[in-house]
CSV table of N, CA and C in Angstrom, one decimal:
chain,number,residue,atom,x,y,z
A,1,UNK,N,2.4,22.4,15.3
A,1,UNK,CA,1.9,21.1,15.2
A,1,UNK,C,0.5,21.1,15.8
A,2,UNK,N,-0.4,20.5,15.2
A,2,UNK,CA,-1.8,20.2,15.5
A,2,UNK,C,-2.0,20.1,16.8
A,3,UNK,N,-3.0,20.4,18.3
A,3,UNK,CA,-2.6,20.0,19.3
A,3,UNK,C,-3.0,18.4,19.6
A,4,UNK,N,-4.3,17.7,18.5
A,4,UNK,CA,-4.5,16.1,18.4
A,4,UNK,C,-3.0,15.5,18.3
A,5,UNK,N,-2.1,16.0,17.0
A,5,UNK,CA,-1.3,14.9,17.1
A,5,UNK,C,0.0,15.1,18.4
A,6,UNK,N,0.0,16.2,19.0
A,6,UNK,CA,1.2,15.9,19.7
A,6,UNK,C,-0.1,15.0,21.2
A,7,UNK,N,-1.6,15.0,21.4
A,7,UNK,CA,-2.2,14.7,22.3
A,7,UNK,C,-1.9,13.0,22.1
A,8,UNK,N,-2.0,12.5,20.6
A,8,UNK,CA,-1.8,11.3,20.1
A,8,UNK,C,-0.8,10.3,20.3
A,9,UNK,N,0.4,11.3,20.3
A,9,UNK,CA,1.8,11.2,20.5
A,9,UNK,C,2.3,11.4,21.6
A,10,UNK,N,1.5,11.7,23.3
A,10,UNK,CA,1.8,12.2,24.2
A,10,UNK,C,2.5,10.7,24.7
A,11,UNK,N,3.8,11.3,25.5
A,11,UNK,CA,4.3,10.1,26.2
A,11,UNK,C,5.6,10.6,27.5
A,12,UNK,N,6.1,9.7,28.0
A,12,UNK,CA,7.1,10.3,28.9
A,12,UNK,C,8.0,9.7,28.6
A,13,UNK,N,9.1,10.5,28.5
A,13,UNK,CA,10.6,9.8,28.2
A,13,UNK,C,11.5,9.1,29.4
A,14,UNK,N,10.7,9.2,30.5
A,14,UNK,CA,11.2,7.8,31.2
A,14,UNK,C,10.2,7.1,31.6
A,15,UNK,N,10.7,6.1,32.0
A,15,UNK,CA,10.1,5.0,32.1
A,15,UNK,C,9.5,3.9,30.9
A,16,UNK,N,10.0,3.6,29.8
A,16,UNK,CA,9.9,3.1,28.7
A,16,UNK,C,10.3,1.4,28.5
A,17,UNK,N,9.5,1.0,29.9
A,17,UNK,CA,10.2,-0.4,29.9
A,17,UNK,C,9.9,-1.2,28.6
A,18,UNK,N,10.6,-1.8,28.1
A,18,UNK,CA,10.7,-3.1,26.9
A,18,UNK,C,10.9,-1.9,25.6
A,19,UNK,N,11.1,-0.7,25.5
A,19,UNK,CA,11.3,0.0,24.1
A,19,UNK,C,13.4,0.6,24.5
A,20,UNK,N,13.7,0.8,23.4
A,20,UNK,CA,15.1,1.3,23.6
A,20,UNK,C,15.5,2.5,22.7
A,21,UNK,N,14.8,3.9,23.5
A,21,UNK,CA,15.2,4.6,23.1
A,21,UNK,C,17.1,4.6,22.9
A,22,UNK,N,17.3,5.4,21.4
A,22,UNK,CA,18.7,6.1,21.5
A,22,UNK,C,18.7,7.3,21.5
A,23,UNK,N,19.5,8.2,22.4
A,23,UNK,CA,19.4,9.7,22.0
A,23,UNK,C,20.6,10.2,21.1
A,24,UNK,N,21.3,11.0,21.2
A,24,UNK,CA,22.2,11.8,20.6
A,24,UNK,C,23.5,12.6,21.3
A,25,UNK,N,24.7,12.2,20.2
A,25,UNK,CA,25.7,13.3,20.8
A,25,UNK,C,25.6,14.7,21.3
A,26,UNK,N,24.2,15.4,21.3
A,26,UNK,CA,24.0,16.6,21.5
A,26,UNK,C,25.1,17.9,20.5
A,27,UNK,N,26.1,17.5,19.4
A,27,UNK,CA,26.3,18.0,18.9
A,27,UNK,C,25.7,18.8,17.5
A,28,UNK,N,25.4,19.8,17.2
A,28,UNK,CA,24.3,20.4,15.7
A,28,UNK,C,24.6,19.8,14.7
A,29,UNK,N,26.2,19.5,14.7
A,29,UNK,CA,26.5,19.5,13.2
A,29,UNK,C,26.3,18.3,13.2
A,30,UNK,N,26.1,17.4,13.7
A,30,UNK,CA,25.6,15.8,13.3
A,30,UNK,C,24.0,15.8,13.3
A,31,UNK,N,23.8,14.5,12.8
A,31,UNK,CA,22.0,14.1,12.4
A,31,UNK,C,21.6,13.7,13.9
A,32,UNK,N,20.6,14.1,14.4
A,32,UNK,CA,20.2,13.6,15.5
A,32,UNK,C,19.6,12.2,15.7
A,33,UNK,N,19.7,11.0,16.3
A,33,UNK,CA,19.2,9.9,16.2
A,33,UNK,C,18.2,9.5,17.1
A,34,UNK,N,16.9,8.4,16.4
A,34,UNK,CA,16.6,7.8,17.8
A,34,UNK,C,16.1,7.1,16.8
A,35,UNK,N,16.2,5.6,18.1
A,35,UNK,CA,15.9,4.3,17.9
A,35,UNK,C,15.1,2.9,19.0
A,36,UNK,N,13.8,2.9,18.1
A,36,UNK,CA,13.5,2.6,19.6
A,36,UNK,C,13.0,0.9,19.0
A,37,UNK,N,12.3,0.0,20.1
A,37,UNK,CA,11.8,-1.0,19.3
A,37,UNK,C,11.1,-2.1,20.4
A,38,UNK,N,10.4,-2.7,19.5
A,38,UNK,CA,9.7,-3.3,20.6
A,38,UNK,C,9.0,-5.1,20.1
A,39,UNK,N,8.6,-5.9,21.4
A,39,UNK,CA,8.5,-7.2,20.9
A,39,UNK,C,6.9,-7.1,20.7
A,40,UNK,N,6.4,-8.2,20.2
A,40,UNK,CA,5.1,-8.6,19.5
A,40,UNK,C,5.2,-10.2,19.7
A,41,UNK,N,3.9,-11.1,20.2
A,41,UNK,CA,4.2,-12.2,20.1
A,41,UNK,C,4.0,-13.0,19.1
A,42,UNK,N,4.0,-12.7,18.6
A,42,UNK,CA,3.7,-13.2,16.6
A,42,UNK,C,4.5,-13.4,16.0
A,43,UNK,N,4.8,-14.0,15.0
A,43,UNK,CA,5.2,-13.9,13.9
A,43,UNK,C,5.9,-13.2,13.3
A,44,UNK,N,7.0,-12.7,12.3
A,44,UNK,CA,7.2,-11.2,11.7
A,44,UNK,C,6.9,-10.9,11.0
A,45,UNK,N,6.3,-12.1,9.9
A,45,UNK,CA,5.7,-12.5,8.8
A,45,UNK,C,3.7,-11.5,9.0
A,46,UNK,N,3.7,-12.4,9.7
A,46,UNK,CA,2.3,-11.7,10.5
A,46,UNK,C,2.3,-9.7,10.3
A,47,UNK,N,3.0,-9.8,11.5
A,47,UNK,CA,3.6,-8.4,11.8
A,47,UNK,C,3.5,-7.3,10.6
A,48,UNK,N,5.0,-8.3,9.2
A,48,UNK,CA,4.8,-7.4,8.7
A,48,UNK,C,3.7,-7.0,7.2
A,49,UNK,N,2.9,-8.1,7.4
A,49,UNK,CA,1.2,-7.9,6.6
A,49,UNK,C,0.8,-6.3,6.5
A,50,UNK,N,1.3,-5.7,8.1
A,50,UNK,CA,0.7,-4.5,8.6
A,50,UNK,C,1.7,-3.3,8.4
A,51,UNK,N,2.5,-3.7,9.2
A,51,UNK,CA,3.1,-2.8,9.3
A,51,UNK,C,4.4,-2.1,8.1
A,52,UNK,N,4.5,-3.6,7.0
A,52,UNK,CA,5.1,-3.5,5.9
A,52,UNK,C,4.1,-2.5,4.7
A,53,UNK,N,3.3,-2.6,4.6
A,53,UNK,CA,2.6,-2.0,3.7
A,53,UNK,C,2.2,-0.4,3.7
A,54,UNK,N,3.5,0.3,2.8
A,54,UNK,CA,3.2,2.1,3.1
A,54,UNK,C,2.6,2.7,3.2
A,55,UNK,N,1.4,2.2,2.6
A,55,UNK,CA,0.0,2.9,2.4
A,55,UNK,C,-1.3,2.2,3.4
A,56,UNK,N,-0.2,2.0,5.2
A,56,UNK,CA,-1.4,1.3,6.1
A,56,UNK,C,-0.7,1.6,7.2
A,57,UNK,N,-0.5,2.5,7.4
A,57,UNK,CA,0.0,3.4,8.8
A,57,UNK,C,-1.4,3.6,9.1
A,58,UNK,N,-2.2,4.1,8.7
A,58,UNK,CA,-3.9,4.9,9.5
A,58,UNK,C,-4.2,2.8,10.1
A,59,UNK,N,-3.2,2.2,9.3
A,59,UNK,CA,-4.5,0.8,10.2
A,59,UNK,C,-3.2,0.7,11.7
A,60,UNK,N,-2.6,0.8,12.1
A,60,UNK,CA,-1.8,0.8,13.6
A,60,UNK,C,-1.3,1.8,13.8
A,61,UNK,N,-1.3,3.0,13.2
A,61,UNK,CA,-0.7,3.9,14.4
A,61,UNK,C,-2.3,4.8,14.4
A,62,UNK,N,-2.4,5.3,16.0
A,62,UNK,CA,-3.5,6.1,15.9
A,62,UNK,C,-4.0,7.7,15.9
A,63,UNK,N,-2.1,8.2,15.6
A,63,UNK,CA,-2.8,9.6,15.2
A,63,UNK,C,-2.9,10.0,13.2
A,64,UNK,N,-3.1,8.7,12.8
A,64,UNK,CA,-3.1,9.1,11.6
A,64,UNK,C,-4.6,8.6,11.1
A,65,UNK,N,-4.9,9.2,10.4
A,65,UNK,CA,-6.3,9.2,9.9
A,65,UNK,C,-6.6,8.5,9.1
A,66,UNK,N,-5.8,8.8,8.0
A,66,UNK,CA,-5.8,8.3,6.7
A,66,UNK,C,-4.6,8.6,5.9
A,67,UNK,N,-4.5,7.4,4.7
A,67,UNK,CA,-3.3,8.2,4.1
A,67,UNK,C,-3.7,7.6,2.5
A,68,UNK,N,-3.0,8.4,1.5
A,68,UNK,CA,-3.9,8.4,0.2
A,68,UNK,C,-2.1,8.7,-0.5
A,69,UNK,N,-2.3,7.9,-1.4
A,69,UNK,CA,-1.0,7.6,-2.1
A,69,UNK,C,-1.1,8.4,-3.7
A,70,UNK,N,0.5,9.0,-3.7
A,70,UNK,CA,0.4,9.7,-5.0
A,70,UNK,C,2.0,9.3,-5.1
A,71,UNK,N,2.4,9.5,-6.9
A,71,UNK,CA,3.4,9.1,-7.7
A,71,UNK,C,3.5,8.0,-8.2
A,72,UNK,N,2.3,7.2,-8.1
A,72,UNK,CA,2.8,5.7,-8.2
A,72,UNK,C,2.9,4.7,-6.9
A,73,UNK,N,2.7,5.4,-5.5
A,73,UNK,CA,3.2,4.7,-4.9
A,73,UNK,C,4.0,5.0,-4.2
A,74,UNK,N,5.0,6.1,-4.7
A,74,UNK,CA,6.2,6.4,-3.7
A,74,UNK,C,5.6,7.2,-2.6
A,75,UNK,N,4.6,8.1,-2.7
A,75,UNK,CA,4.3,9.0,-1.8
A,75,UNK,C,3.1,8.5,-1.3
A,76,UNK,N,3.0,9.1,0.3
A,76,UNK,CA,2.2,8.9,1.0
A,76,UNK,C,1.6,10.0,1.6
A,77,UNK,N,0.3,10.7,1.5
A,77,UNK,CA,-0.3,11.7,2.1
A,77,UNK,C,-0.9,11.8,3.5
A,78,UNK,N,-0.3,11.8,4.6
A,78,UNK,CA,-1.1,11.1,6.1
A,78,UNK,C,-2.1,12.3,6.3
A,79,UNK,N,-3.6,12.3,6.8
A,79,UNK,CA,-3.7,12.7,7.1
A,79,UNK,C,-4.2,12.5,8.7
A,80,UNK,N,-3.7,14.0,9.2
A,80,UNK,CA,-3.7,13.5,11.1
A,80,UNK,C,-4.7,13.7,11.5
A,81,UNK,N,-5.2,12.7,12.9
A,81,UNK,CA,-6.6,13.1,13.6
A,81,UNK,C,-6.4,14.3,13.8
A,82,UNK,N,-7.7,14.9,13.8
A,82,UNK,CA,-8.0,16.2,14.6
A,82,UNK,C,-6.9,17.0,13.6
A,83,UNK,N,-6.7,16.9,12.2
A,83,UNK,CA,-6.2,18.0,11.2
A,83,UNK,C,-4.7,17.6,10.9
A,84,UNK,N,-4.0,18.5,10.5
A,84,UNK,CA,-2.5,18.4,9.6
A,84,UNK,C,-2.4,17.6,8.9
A,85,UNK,N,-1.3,17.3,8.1
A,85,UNK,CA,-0.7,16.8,7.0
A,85,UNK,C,0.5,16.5,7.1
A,86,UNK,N,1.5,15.3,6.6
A,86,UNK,CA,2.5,14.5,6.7
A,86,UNK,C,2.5,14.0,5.4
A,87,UNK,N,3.5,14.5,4.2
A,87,UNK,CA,3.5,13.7,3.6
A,87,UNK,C,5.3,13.2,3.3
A,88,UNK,N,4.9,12.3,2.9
A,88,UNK,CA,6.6,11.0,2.9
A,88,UNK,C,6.4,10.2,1.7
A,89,UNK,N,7.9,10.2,1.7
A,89,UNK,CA,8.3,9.9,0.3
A,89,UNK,C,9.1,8.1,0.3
A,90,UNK,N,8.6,7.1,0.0
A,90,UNK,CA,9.0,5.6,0.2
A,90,UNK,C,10.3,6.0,-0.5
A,91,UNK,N,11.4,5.3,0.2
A,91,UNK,CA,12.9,5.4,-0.2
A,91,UNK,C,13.5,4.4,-0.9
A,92,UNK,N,13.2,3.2,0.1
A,92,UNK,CA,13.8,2.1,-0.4
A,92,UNK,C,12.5,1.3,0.3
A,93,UNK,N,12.2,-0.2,-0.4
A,93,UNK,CA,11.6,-1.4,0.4
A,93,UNK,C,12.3,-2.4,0.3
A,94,UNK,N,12.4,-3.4,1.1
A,94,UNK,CA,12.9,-4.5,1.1
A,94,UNK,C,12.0,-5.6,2.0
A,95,UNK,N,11.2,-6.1,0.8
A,95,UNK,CA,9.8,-7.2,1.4
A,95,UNK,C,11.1,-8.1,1.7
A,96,UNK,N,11.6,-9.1,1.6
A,96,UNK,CA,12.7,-10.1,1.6
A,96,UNK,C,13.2,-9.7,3.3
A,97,UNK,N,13.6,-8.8,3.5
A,97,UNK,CA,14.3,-8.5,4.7
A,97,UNK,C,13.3,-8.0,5.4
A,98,UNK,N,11.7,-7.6,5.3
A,98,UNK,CA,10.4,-6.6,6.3
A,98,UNK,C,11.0,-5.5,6.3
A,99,UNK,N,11.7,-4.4,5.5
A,99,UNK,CA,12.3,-3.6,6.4
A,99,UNK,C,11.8,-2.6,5.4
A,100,UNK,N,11.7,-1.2,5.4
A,100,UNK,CA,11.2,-0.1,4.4
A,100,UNK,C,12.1,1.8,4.8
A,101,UNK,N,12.2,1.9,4.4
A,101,UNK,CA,13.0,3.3,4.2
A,101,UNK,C,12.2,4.8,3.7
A,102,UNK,N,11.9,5.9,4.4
A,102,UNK,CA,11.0,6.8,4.1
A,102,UNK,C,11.7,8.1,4.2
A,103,UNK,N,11.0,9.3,3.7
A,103,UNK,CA,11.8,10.5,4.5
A,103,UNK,C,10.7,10.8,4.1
A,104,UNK,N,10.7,12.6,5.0
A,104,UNK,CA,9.6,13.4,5.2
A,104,UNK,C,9.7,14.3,4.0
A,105,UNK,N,8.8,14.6,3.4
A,105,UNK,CA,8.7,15.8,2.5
A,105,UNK,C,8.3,16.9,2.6
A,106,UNK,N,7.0,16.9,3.4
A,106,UNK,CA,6.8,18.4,4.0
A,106,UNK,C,6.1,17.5,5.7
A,107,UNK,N,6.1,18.8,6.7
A,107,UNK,CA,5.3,18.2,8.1
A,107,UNK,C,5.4,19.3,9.0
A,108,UNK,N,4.3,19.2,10.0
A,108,UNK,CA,4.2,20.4,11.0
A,108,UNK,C,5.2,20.0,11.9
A,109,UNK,N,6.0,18.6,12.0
A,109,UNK,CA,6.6,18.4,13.0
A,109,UNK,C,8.7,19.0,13.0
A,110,UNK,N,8.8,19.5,14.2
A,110,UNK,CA,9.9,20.0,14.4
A,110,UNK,C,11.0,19.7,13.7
A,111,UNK,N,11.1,19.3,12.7
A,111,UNK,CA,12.5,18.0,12.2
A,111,UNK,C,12.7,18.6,10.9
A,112,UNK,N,14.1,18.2,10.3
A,112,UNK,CA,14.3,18.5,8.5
A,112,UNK,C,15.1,17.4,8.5
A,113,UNK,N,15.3,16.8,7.2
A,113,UNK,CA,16.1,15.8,6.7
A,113,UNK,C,16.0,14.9,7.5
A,114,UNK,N,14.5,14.9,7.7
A,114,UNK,CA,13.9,13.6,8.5
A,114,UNK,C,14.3,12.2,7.6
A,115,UNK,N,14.9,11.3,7.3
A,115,UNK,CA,15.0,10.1,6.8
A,115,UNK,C,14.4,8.7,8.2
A,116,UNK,N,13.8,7.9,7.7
A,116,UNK,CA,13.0,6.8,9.0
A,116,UNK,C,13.4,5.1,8.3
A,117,UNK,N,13.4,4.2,9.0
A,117,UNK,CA,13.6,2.4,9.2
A,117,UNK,C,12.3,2.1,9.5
A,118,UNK,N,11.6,1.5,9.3
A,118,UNK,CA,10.9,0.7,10.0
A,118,UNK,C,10.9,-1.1,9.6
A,119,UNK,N,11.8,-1.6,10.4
A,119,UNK,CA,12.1,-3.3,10.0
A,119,UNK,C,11.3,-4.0,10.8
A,120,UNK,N,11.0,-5.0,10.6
A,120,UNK,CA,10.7,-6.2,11.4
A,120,UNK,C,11.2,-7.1,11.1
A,121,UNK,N,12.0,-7.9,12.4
A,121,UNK,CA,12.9,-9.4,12.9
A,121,UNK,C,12.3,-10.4,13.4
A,122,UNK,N,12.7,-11.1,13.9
A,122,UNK,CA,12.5,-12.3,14.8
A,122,UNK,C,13.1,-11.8,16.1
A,123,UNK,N,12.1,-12.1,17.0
A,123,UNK,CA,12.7,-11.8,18.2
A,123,UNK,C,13.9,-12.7,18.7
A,124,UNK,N,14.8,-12.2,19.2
A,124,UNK,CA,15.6,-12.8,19.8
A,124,UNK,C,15.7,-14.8,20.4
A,125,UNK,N,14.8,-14.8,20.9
A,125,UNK,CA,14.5,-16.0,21.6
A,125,UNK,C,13.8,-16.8,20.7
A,126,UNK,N,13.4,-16.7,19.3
A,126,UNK,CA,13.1,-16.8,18.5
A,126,UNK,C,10.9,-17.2,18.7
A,127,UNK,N,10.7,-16.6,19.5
A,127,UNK,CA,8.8,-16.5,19.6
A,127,UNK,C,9.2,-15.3,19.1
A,128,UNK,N,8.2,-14.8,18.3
A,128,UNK,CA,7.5,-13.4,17.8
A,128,UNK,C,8.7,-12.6,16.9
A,129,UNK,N,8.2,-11.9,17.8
A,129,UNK,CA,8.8,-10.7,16.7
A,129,UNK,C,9.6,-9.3,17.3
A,130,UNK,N,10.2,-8.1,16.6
A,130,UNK,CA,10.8,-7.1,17.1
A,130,UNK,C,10.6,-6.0,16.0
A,131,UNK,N,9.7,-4.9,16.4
A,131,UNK,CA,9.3,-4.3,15.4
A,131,UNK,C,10.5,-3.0,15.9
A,132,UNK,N,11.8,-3.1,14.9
A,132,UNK,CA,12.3,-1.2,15.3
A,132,UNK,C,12.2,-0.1,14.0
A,133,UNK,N,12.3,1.1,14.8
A,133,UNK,CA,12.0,2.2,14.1
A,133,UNK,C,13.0,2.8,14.2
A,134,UNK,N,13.7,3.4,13.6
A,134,UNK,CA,14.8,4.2,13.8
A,134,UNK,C,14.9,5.5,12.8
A,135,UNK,N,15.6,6.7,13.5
A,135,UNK,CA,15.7,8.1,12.4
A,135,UNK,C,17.0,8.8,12.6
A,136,UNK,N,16.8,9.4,11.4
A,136,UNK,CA,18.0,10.2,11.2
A,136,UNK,C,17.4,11.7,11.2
A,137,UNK,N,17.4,13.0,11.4
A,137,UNK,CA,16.9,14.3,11.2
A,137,UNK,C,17.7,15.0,12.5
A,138,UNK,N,17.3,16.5,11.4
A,138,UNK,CA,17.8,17.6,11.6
A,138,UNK,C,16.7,18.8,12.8
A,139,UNK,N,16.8,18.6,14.1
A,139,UNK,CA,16.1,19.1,14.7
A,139,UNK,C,15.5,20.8,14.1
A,140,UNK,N,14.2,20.8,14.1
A,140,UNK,CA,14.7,22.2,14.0
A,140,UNK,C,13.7,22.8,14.9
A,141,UNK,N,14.6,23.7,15.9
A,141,UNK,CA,14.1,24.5,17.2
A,141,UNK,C,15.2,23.5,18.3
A,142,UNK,N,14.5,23.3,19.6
A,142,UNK,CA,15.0,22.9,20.1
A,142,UNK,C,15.1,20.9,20.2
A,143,UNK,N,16.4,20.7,20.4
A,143,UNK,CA,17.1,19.2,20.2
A,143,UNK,C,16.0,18.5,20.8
A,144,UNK,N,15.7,18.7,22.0
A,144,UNK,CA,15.0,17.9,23.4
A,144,UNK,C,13.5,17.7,22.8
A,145,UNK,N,13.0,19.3,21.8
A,145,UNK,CA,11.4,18.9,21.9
A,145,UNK,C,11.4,17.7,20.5
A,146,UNK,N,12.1,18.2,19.5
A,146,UNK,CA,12.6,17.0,18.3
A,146,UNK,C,12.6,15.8,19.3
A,147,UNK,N,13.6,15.1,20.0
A,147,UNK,CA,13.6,14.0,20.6
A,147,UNK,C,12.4,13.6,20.7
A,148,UNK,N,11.6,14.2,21.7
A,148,UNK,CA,10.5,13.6,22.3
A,148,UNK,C,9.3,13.5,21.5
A,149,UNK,N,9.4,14.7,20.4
A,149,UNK,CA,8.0,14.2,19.6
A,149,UNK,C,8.4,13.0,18.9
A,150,UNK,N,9.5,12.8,18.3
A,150,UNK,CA,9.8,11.5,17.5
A,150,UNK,C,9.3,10.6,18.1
A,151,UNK,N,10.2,10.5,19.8
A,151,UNK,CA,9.9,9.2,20.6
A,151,UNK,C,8.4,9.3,20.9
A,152,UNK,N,7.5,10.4,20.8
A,152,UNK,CA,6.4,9.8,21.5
A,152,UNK,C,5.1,9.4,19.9
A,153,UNK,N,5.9,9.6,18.7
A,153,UNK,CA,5.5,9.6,17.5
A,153,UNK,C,5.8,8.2,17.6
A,154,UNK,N,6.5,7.6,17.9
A,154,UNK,CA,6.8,5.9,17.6
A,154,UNK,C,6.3,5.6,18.8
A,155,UNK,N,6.6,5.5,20.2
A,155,UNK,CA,5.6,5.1,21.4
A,155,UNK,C,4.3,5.0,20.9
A,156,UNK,N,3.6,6.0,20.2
A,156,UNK,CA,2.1,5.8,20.0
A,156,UNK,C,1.5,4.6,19.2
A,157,UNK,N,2.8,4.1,18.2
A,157,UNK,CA,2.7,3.1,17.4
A,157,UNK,C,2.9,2.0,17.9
A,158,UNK,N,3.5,1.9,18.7
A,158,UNK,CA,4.1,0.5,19.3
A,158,UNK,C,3.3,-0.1,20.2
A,159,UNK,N,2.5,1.3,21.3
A,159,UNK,CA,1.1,1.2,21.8
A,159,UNK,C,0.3,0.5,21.0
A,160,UNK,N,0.0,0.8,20.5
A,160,UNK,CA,-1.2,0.4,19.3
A,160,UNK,C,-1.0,-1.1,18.2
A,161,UNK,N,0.2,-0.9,18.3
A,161,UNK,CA,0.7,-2.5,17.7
A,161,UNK,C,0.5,-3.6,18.8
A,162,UNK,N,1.1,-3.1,20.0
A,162,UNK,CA,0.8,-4.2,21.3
A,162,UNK,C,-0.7,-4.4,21.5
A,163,UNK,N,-1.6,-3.2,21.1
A,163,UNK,CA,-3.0,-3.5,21.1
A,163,UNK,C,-3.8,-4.6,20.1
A,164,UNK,N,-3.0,-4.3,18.6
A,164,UNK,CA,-3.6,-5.1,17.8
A,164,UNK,C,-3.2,-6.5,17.9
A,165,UNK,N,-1.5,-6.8,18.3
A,165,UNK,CA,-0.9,-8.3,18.0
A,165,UNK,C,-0.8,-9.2,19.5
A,166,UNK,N,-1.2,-8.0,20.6
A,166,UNK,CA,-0.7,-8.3,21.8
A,166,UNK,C,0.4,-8.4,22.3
A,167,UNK,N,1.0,-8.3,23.4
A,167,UNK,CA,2.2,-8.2,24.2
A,167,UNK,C,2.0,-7.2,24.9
């Protein structure tokens, strides 16, 4: 992995006040999980202008550069600051519910049968919003460094979303 994006992605796995990591049964033969998520004081409608649209990851998360779309649409080519490649494949969308469905196709990062959520809700208390991200994948190397690049792959986003919408 590039050393920009795991620098982009850098984060610590404790202390993660207002995000909710999930980790995993520590078993192989199951899909490893994490799920994290976070509030925005906006809108979700707002929210999801940005964060709904596949081909606009480079406009809120910041280790991605750019991303340039092939198949029609389904695919997405990220490219990362400071170098590498991520490309992902759109699974399902559902504008009606904010919510969108992706898997990885090829990537420097530690994972296989990476499948990803990214929804937006109404927050609870009904002000703003609750942007979560959740995954399914197949560590590959060790479980712990998978965990943490995911979580610090979504931490970086959620940073960066609290920067654009505030909270």
């Amino acid at each position: 992995m590039p050393p920009s994006w795991m620098a982009a992605c850098t984060f610590t796995a404790r202390g993660l006040a207002g995000h909710l990591p999930v980790g995993t049964t520590g078993r192989r033969d199951e899909m490893t999980k994490v799920k994290m998520e976070t509030e925005l004081p906006v809108e979700p409608e707002n929210v999801w202008e940005t964060v709904g649209r596949f081909n606009a990851l480079q406009e809120w998360h910041p280790a991605v550069e750019s991303s340039e779309m092939e198949e029609g649409g389904k695919v997405r080519r990220l490219r990362l600051a400071g170098g590498g490649e991520i490309v992902e494949r759109l699974e399902q969308l559902d504008e009606e519910g904010h919510a969108y469905r992706y898997s990885i196709v090829s990537s420097p990062l530690p994972v296989g049968r990476y499948t990803a959520t990214i929804r937006v809700r109404p927050a609870p208390d009904g002000k703003g919003s609750v942007v979560e991200w959740s995954s399914d994948f197949e560590p590959q190397g060790p479980e712990q460094e998978a965990l943490e690049t995911i979580r610090g792959i979504y931490q970086a986003g959620f940073d960066n979303l609290r920067k654009l919408f505030g909270g």
